mmCIF file of C-alpha atoms in Angstrom:
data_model
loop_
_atom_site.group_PDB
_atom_site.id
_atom_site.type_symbol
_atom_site.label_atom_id
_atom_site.label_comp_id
_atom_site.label_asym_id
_atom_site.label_seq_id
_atom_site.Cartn_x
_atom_site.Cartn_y
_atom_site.Cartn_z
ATOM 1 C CA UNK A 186 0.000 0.000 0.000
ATOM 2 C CA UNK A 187 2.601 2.411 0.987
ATOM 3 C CA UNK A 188 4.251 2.045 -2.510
ATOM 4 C CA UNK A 189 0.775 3.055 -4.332
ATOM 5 C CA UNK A 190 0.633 5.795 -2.707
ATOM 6 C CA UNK A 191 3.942 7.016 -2.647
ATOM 7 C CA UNK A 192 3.647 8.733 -6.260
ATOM 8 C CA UNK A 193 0.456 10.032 -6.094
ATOM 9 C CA UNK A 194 1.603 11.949 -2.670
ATOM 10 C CA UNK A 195 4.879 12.892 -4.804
ATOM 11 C CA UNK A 196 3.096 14.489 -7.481
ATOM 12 C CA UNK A 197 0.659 16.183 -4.819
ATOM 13 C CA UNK A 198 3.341 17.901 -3.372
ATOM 14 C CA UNK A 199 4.837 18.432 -6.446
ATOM 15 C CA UNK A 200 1.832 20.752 -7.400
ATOM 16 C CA UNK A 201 2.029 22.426 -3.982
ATOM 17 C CA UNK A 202 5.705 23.467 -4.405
ATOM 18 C CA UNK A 203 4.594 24.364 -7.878
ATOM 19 C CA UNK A 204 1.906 26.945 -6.575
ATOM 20 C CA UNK A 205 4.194 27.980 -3.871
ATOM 21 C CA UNK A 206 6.558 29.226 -6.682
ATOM 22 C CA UNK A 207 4.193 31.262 -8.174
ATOM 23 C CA UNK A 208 3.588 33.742 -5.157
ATOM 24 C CA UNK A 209 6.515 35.273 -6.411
ATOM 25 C CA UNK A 210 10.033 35.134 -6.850
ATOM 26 C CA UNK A 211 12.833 33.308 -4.693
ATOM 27 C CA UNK A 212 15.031 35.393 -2.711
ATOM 28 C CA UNK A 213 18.724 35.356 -3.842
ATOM 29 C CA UNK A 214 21.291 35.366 -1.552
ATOM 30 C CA UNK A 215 25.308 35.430 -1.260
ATOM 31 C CA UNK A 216 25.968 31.664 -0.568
ATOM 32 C CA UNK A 217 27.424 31.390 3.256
ATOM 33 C CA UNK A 218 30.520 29.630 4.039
ATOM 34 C CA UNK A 219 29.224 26.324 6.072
ATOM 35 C CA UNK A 220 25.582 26.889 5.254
ATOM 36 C CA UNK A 221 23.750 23.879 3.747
ATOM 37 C CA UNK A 222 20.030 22.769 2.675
ATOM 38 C CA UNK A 223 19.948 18.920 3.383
ATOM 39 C CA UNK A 224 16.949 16.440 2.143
ATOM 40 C CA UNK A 225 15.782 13.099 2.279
ATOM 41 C CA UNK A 226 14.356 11.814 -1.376
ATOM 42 C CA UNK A 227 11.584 14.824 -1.880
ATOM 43 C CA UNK A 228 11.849 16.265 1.839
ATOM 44 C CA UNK A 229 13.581 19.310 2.476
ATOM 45 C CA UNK A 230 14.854 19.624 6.334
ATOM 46 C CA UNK A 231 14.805 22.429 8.313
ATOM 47 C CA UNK A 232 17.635 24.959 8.421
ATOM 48 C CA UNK A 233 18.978 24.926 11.558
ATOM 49 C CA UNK A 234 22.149 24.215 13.536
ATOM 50 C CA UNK A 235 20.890 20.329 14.103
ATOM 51 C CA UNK A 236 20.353 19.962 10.155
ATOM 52 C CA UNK A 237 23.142 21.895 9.202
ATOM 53 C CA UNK A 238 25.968 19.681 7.545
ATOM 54 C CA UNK A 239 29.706 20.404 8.226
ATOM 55 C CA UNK A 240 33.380 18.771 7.202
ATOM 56 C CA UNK A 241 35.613 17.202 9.567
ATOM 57 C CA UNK A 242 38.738 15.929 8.433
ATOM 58 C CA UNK A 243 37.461 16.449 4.836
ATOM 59 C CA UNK A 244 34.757 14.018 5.488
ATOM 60 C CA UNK A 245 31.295 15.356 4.865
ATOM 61 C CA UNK A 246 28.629 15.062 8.091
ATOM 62 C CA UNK A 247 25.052 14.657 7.994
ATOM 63 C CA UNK A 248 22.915 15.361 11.033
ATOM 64 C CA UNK A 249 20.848 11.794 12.796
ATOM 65 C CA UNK A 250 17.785 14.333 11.806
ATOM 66 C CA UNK A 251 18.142 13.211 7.969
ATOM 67 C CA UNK A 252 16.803 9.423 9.455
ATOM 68 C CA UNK A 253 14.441 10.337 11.835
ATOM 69 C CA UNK A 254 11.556 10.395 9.552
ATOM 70 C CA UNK A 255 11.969 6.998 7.637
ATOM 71 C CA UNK A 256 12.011 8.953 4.138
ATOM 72 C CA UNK A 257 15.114 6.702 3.515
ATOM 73 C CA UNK A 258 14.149 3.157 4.589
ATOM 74 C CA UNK A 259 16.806 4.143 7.254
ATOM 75 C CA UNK A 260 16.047 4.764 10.715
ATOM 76 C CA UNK A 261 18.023 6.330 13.646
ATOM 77 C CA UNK A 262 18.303 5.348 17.469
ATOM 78 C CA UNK A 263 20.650 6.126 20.034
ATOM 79 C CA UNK A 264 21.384 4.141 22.898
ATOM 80 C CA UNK A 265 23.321 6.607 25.434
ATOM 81 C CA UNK A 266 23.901 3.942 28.266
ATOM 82 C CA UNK A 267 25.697 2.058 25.568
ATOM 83 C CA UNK A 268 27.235 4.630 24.354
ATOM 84 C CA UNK A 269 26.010 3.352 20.868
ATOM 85 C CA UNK A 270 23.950 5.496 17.806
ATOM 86 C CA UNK A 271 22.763 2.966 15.614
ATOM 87 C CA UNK A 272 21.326 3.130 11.811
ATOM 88 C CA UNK A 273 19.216 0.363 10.534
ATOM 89 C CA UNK A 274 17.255 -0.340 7.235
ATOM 90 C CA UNK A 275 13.456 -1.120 7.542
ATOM 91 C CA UNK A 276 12.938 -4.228 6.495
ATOM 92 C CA UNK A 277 16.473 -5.931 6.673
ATOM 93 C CA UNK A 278 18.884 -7.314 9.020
ATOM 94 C CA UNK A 279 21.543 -4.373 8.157
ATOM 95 C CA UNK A 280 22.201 -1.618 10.535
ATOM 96 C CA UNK A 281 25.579 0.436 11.397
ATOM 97 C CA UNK A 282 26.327 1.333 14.961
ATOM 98 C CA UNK A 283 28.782 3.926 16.326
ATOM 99 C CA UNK A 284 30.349 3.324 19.381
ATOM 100 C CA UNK A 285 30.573 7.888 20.286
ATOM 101 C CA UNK A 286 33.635 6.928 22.812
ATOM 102 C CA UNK A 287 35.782 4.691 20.795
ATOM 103 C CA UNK A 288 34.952 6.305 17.766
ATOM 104 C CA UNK A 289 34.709 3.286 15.889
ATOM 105 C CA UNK A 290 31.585 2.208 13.293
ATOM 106 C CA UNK A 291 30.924 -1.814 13.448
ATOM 107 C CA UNK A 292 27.800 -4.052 11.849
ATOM 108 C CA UNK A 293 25.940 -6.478 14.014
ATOM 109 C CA UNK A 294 28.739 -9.235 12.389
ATOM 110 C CA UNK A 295 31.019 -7.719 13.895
ATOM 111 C CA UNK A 296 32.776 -6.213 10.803
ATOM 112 C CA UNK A 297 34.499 -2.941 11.252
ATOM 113 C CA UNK A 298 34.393 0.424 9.219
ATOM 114 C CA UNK A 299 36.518 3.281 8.750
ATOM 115 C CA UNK A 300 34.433 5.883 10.539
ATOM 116 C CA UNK A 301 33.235 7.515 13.283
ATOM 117 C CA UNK A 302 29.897 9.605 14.093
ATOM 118 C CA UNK A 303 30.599 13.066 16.206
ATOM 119 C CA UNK A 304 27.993 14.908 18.581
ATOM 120 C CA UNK A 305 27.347 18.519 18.241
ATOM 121 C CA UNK A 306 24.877 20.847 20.701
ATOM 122 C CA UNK A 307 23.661 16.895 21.598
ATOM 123 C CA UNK A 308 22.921 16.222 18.057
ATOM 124 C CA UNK A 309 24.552 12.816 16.079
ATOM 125 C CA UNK A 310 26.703 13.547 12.991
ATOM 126 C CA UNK A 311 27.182 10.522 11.110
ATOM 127 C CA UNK A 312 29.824 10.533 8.132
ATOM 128 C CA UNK A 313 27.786 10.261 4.987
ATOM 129 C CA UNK A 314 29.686 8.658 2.651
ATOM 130 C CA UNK A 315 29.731 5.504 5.209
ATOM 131 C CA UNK A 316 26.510 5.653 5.385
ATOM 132 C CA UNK A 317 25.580 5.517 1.466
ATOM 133 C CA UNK A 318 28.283 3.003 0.997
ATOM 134 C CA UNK A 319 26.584 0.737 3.188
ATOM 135 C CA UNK A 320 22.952 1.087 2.738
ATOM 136 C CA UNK A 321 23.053 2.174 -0.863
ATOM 137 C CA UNK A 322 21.809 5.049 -0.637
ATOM 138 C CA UNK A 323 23.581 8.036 -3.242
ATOM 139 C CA UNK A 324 23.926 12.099 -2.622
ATOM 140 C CA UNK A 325 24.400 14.816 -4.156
ATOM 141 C CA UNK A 326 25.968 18.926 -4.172
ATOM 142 C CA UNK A 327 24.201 20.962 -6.110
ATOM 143 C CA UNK A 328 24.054 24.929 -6.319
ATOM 144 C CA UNK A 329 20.701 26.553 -5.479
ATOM 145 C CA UNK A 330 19.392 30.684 -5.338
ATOM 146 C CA UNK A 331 20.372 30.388 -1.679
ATOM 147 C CA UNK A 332 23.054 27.956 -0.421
ATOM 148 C CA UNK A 333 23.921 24.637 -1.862
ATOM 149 C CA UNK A 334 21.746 21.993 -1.321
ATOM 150 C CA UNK A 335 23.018 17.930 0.018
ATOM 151 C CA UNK A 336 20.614 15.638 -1.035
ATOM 152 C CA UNK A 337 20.477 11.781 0.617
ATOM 153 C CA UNK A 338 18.304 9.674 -1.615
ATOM 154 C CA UNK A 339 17.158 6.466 -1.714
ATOM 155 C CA UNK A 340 16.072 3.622 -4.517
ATOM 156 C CA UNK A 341 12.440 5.319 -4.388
ATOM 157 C CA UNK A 342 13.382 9.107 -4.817
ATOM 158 C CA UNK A 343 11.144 10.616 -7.930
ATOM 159 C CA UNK A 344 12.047 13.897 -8.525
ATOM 160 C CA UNK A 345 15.823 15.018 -10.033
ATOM 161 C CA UNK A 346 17.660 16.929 -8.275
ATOM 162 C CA UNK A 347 17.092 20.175 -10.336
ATOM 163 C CA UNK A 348 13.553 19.197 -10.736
ATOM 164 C CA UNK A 349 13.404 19.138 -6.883
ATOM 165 C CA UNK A 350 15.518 22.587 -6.777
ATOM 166 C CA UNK A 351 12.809 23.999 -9.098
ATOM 167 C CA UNK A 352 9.596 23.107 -7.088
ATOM 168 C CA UNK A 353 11.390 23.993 -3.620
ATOM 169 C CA UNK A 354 12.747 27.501 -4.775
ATOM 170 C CA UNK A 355 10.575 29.148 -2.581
ATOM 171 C CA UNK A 356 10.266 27.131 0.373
ATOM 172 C CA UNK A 357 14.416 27.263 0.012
ATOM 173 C CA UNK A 358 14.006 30.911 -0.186
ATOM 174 C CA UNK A 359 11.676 31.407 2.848
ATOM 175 C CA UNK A 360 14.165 29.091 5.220
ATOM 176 C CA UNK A 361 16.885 30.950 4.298
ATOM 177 C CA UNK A 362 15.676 34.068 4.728
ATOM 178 C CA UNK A 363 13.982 32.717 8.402
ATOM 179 C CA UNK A 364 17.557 31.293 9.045
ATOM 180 C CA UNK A 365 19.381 34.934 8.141
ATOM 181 C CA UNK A 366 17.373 36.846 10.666
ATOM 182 C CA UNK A 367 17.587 34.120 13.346
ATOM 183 C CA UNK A 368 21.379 33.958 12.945
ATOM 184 C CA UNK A 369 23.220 35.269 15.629
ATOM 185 C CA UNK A 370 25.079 38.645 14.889
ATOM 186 C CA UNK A 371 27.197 38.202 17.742
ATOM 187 C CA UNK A 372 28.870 34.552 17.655
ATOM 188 C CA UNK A 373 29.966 35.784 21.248
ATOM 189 C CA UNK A 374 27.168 36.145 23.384
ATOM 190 C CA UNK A 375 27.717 37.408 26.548
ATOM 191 C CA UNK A 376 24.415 35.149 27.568
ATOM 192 C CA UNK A 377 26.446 31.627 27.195
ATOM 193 C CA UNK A 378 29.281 32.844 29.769
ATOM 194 C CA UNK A 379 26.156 33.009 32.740
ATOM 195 C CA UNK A 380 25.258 29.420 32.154
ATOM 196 C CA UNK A 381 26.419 27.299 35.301
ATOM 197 C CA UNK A 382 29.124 25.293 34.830
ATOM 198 C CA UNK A 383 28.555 21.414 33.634
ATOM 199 C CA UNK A 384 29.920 18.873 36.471
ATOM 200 C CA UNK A 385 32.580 16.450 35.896
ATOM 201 C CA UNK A 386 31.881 13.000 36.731
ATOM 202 C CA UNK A 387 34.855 11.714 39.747
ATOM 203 C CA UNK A 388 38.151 11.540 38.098
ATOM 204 C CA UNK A 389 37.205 12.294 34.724
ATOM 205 C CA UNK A 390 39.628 13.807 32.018
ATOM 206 C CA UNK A 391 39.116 16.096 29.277
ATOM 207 C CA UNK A 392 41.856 16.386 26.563
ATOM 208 C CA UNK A 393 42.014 19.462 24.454
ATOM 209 C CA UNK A 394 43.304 18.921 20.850
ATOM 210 C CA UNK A 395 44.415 21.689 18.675
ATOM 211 C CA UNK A 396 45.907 21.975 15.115
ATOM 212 C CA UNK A 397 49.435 22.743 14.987
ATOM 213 C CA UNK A 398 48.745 25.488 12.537
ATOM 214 C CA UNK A 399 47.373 27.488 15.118
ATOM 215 C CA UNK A 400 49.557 26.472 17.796
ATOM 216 C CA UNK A 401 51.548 29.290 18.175
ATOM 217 C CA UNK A 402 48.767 31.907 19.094
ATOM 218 C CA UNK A 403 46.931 29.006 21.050
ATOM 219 C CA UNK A 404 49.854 27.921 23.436
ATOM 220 C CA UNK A 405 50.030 31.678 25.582
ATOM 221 C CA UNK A 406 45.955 31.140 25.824
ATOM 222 C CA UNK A 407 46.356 27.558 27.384
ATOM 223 C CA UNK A 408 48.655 29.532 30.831
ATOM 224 C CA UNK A 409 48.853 26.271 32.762
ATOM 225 C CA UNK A 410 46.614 24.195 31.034
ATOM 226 C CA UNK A 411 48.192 21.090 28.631
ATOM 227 C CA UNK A 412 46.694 19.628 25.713
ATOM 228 C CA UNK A 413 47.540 17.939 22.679
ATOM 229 C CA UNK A 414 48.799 19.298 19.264
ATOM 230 C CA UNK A 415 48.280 17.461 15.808
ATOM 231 C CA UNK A 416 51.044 18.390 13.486
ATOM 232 C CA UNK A 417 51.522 17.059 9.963
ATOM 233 C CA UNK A 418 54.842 15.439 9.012
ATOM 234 C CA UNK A 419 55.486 18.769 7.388
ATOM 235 C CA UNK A 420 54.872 21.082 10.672
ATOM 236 C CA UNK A 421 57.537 18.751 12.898
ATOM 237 C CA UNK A 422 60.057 20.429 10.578
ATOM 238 C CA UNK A 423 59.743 23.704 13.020
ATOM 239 C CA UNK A 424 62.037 22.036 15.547
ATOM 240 C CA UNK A 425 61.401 25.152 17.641
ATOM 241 C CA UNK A 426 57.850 24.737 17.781
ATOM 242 C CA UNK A 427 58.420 21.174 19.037
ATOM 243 C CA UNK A 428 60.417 22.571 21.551
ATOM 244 C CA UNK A 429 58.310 24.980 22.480
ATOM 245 C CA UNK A 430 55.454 21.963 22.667
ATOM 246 C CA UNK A 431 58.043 19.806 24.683
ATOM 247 C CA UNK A 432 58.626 22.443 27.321
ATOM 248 C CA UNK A 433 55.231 23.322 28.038
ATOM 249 C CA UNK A 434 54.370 19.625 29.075
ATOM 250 C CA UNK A 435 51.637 19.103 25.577
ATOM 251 C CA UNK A 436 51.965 16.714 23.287
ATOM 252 C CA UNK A 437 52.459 16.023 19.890
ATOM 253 C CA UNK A 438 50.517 13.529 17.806
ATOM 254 C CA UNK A 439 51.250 13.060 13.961
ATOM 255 C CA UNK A 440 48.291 14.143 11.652
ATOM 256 C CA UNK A 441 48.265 11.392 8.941
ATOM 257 C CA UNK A 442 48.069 12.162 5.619
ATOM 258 C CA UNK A 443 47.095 9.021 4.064
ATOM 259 C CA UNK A 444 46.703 5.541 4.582
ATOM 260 C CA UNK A 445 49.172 4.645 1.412
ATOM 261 C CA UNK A 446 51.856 7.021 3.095
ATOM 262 C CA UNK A 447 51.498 6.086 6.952
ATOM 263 C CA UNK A 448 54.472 4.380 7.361
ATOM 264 C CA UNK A 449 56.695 6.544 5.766
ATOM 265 C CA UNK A 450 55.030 9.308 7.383
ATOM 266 C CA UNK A 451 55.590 7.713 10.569
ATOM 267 C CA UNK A 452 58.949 6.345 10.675
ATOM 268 C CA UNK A 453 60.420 10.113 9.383
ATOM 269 C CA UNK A 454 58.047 12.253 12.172
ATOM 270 C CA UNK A 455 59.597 10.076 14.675
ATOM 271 C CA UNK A 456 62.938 10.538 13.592
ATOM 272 C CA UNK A 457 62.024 14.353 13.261
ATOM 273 C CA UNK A 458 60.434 14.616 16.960
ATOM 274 C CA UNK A 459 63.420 12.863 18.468
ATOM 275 C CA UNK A 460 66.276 15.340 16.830
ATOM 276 C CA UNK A 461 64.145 18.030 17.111
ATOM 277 C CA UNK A 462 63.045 17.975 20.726
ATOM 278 C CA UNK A 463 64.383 14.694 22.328
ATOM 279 C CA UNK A 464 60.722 13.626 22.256
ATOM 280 C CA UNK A 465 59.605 9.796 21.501
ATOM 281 C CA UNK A 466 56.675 10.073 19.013
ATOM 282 C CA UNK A 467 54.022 7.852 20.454
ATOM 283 C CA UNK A 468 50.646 9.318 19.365
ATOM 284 C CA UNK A 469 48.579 9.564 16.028
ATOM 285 C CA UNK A 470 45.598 11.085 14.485
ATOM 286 C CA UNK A 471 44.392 8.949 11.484
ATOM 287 C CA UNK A 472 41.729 10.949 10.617
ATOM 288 C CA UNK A 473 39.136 7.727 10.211
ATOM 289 C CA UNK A 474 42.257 6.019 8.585
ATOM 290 C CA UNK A 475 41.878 2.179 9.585
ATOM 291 C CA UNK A 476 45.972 1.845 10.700
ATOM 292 C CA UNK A 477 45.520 -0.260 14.100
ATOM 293 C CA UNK A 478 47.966 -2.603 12.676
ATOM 294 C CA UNK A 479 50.431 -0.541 11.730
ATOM 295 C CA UNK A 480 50.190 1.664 15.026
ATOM 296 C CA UNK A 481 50.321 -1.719 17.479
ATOM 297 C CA UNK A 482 53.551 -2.556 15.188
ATOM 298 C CA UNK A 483 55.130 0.800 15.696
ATOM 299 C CA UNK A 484 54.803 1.194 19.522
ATOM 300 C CA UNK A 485 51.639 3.994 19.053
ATOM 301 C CA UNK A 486 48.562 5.079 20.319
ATOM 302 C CA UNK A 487 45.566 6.516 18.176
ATOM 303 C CA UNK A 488 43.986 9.840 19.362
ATOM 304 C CA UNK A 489 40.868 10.366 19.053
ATOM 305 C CA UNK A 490 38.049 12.893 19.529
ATOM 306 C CA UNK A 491 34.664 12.364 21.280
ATOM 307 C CA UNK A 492 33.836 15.557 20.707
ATOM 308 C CA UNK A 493 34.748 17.436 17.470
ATOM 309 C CA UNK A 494 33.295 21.270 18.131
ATOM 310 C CA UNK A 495 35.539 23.742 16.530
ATOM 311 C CA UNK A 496 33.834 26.974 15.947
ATOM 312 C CA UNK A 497 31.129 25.751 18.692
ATOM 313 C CA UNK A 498 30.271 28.687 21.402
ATOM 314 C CA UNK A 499 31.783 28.083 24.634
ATOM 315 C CA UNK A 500 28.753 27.917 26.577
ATOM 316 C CA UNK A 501 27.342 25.107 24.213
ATOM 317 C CA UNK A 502 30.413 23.201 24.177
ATOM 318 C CA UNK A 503 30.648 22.940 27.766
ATOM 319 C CA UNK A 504 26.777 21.169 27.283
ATOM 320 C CA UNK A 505 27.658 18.806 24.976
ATOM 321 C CA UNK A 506 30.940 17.591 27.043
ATOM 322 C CA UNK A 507 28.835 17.638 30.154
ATOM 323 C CA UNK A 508 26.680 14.845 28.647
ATOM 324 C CA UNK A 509 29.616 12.444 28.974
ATOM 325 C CA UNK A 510 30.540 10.835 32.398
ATOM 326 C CA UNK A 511 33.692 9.522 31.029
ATOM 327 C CA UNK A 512 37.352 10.638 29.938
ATOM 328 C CA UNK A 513 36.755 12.738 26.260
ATOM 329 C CA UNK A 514 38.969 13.967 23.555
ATOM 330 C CA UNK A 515 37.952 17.582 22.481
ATOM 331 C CA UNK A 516 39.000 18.347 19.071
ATOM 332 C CA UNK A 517 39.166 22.351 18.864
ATOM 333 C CA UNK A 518 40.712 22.844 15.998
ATOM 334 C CA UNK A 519 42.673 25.981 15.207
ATOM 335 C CA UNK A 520 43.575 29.275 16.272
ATOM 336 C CA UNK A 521 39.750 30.416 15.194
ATOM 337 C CA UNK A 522 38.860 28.978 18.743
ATOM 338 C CA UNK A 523 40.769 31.600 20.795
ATOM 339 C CA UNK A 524 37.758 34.033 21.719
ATOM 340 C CA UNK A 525 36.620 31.106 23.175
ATOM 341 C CA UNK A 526 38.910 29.519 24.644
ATOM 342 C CA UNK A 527 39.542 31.341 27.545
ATOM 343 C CA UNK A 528 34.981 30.782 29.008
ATOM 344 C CA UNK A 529 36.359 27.257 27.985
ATOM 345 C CA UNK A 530 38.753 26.635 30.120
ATOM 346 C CA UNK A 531 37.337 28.653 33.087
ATOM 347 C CA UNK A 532 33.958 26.547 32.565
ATOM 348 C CA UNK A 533 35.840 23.253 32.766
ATOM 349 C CA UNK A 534 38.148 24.210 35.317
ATOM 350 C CA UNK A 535 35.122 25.152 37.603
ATOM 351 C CA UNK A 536 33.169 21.952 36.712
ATOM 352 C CA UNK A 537 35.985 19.467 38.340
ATOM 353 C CA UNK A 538 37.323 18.706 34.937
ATOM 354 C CA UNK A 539 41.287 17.280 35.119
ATOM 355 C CA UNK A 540 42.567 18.741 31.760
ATOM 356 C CA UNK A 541 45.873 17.228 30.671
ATOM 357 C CA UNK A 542 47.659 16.128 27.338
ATOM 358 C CA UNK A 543 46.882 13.317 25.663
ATOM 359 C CA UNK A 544 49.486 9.858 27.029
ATOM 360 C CA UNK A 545 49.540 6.544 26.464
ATOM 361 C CA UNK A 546 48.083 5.312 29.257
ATOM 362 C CA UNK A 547 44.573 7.736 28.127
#
């Protein structure tokens, strides 16, 4: 039943969005950095900060909200006692879950996946390309008279996507323009510093990651406080930056560049770390790379991010990490974090949290 009425509800709202065109013309903006339409087959999400798509690691995210309808033949659930957010297809015995603390993505086989979802303001990012690989779903980019669209679609999407562009100009053009005025025009809102600070759970650690691009203008912001820099094999070539990293008590994980280069990568930023700053090189970012062989070979630990918030207001990111009760990596990213940084670290700090650089024994 559901797929005989599936097209004639298609082409019903495909008149609607017609008529909705003709009140009058769609608003045309300047595209925004970051700002993204998403939509399931023919349904357009809101835009929002829990819709809104964003790259990590050059990886695309797509917010849990794209599954809560069913539009897909994918559902979402999240299990928080487990720790788990789980996809599954209607109908089948496939699903996908995330473990959010070991940032790993696993089948009910047991089979593993390069991938990991990330939380946001309490919402579930999951990477999409993942996602489509193993459902079989497709997307696509395409430009709109607003901001580009990402579209998720399924074996039972109808319209194309520029037929589905067309008949949702002006409901595009009305969320936009709702968006625009709702935007804050002061990321820094004095109102997020008077929230109370989030409690840490006994004993539990919080470890600050940064980009070693930014490291220099982060590390006089950081006063007493250690955390963990990710340099590429490129950036341990500033031996005085390593020493500078070495002297302040953070540490220094290798960014990976690719999965074909690891080795290589690895074997020369340890000989680098060593000359430069009498520092064994014991920690990694892979980025989603799947290199746990390599890495248990080589003596090294994977760091990883529970958390991955850069540009995030201080007084949401102390929210989201105060819905863990267990040790988290914060990935911060670069020096764009600085104004801040400083409610950051005052709101941790008077929660309980212990903040410290990332070791082996994490």
């Amino acid at each position: 039943m559901k797929g005989r009425l599936r097209r004639p509800c298609a082409i019903l709202l495909f008149i609607v969005l017609i008529l909705s065109t003709l009140s009058g013309p769609p608003v045309r903006a300047a595209t925004q950095s970051g700002v993204y339409f998403t939509a399931a087959n023919e349904q357009l999400m809101p835009l929002n900060d829990e819709t809104m798509p964003f790259y990590s690691n050059d990886v695309l995210y797509v917010s849990s909200r794209l599954f809560e309808g069913g539009e897909l033949g994918i559902s979402y659930s999240r299990h928080t006692a487990l720790g788990l957010a789980t996809l599954y297809m209607h109908g089948s015995t496939k699903d996908l879950r995330f473990d959010m603390a070991g940032q790993i993505a696993y089948d009910k086989e047991g089979n593993l996946y390069s991938g990991y979802a990330i939380e946001r303001g309490g919402i579930v990012f999951f990477p999409l390309r993942l996602v489509c690989q193993y459902f079989g779903l497709t997307w696509s980019y395409s430009e709109t008279d607003t901001v580009p669209l990402i579209r998720v679609k399924s074996g039972s999407a109808i319209f194309s996507d520029s037929d589905f562009i067309y008949v949702a100009s002006r409901l595009m053009s009305d969320r936009y323009s709702e968006y625009s005025r709702s935007a804050p025009s002061n990321p820094s809102s004095p109102v997020e510093s008077q929230d109370p600070p989030v409690q840490a759970a006994e004993g539990q650690r919080v470890y600050l990651l940064f980009d070693g691009a930014g490291a220099r203008d982060i590390l006089p912001s950081l006063e007493d406080v250690r955390a963990t820099f990710l340099l590429t094999a490129e950036e341990m070539e500033d031996g005085d930056l390593l020493r500078a990293l070495a002297a302040g008590g953070h540490a220094v994980a290798l960014r990976i560049g690719s999965a074909e280069s690891a080795r290589e990568e690895l074997l020369a930023a340890r000989e680098v770390l060593w000359q430069g700053a009498r520092v064994q090189l014991e920690l990694v970012w892979s980025g989603g790379l799947d290199l746990s062989d390599l890495l248990e070979e080589l003596g090294c630990v994977e760091v990883r991010a529970g958390l991955d918030a850069p540009g995030e207001q201080a007084g949401e990111l102390l929210r989201s990490i105060g819905r863990y009760r267990e040790d988290l990596g914060v990935y911060l990213g670069d020096a764009e974090c600085l104004p801040e940084l400083p409610d950051v670290l005052r709101g941790l700090q008077e929660g309980g949290y212990l903040l410290g650089a990332w070791r082996l024994t994490a």
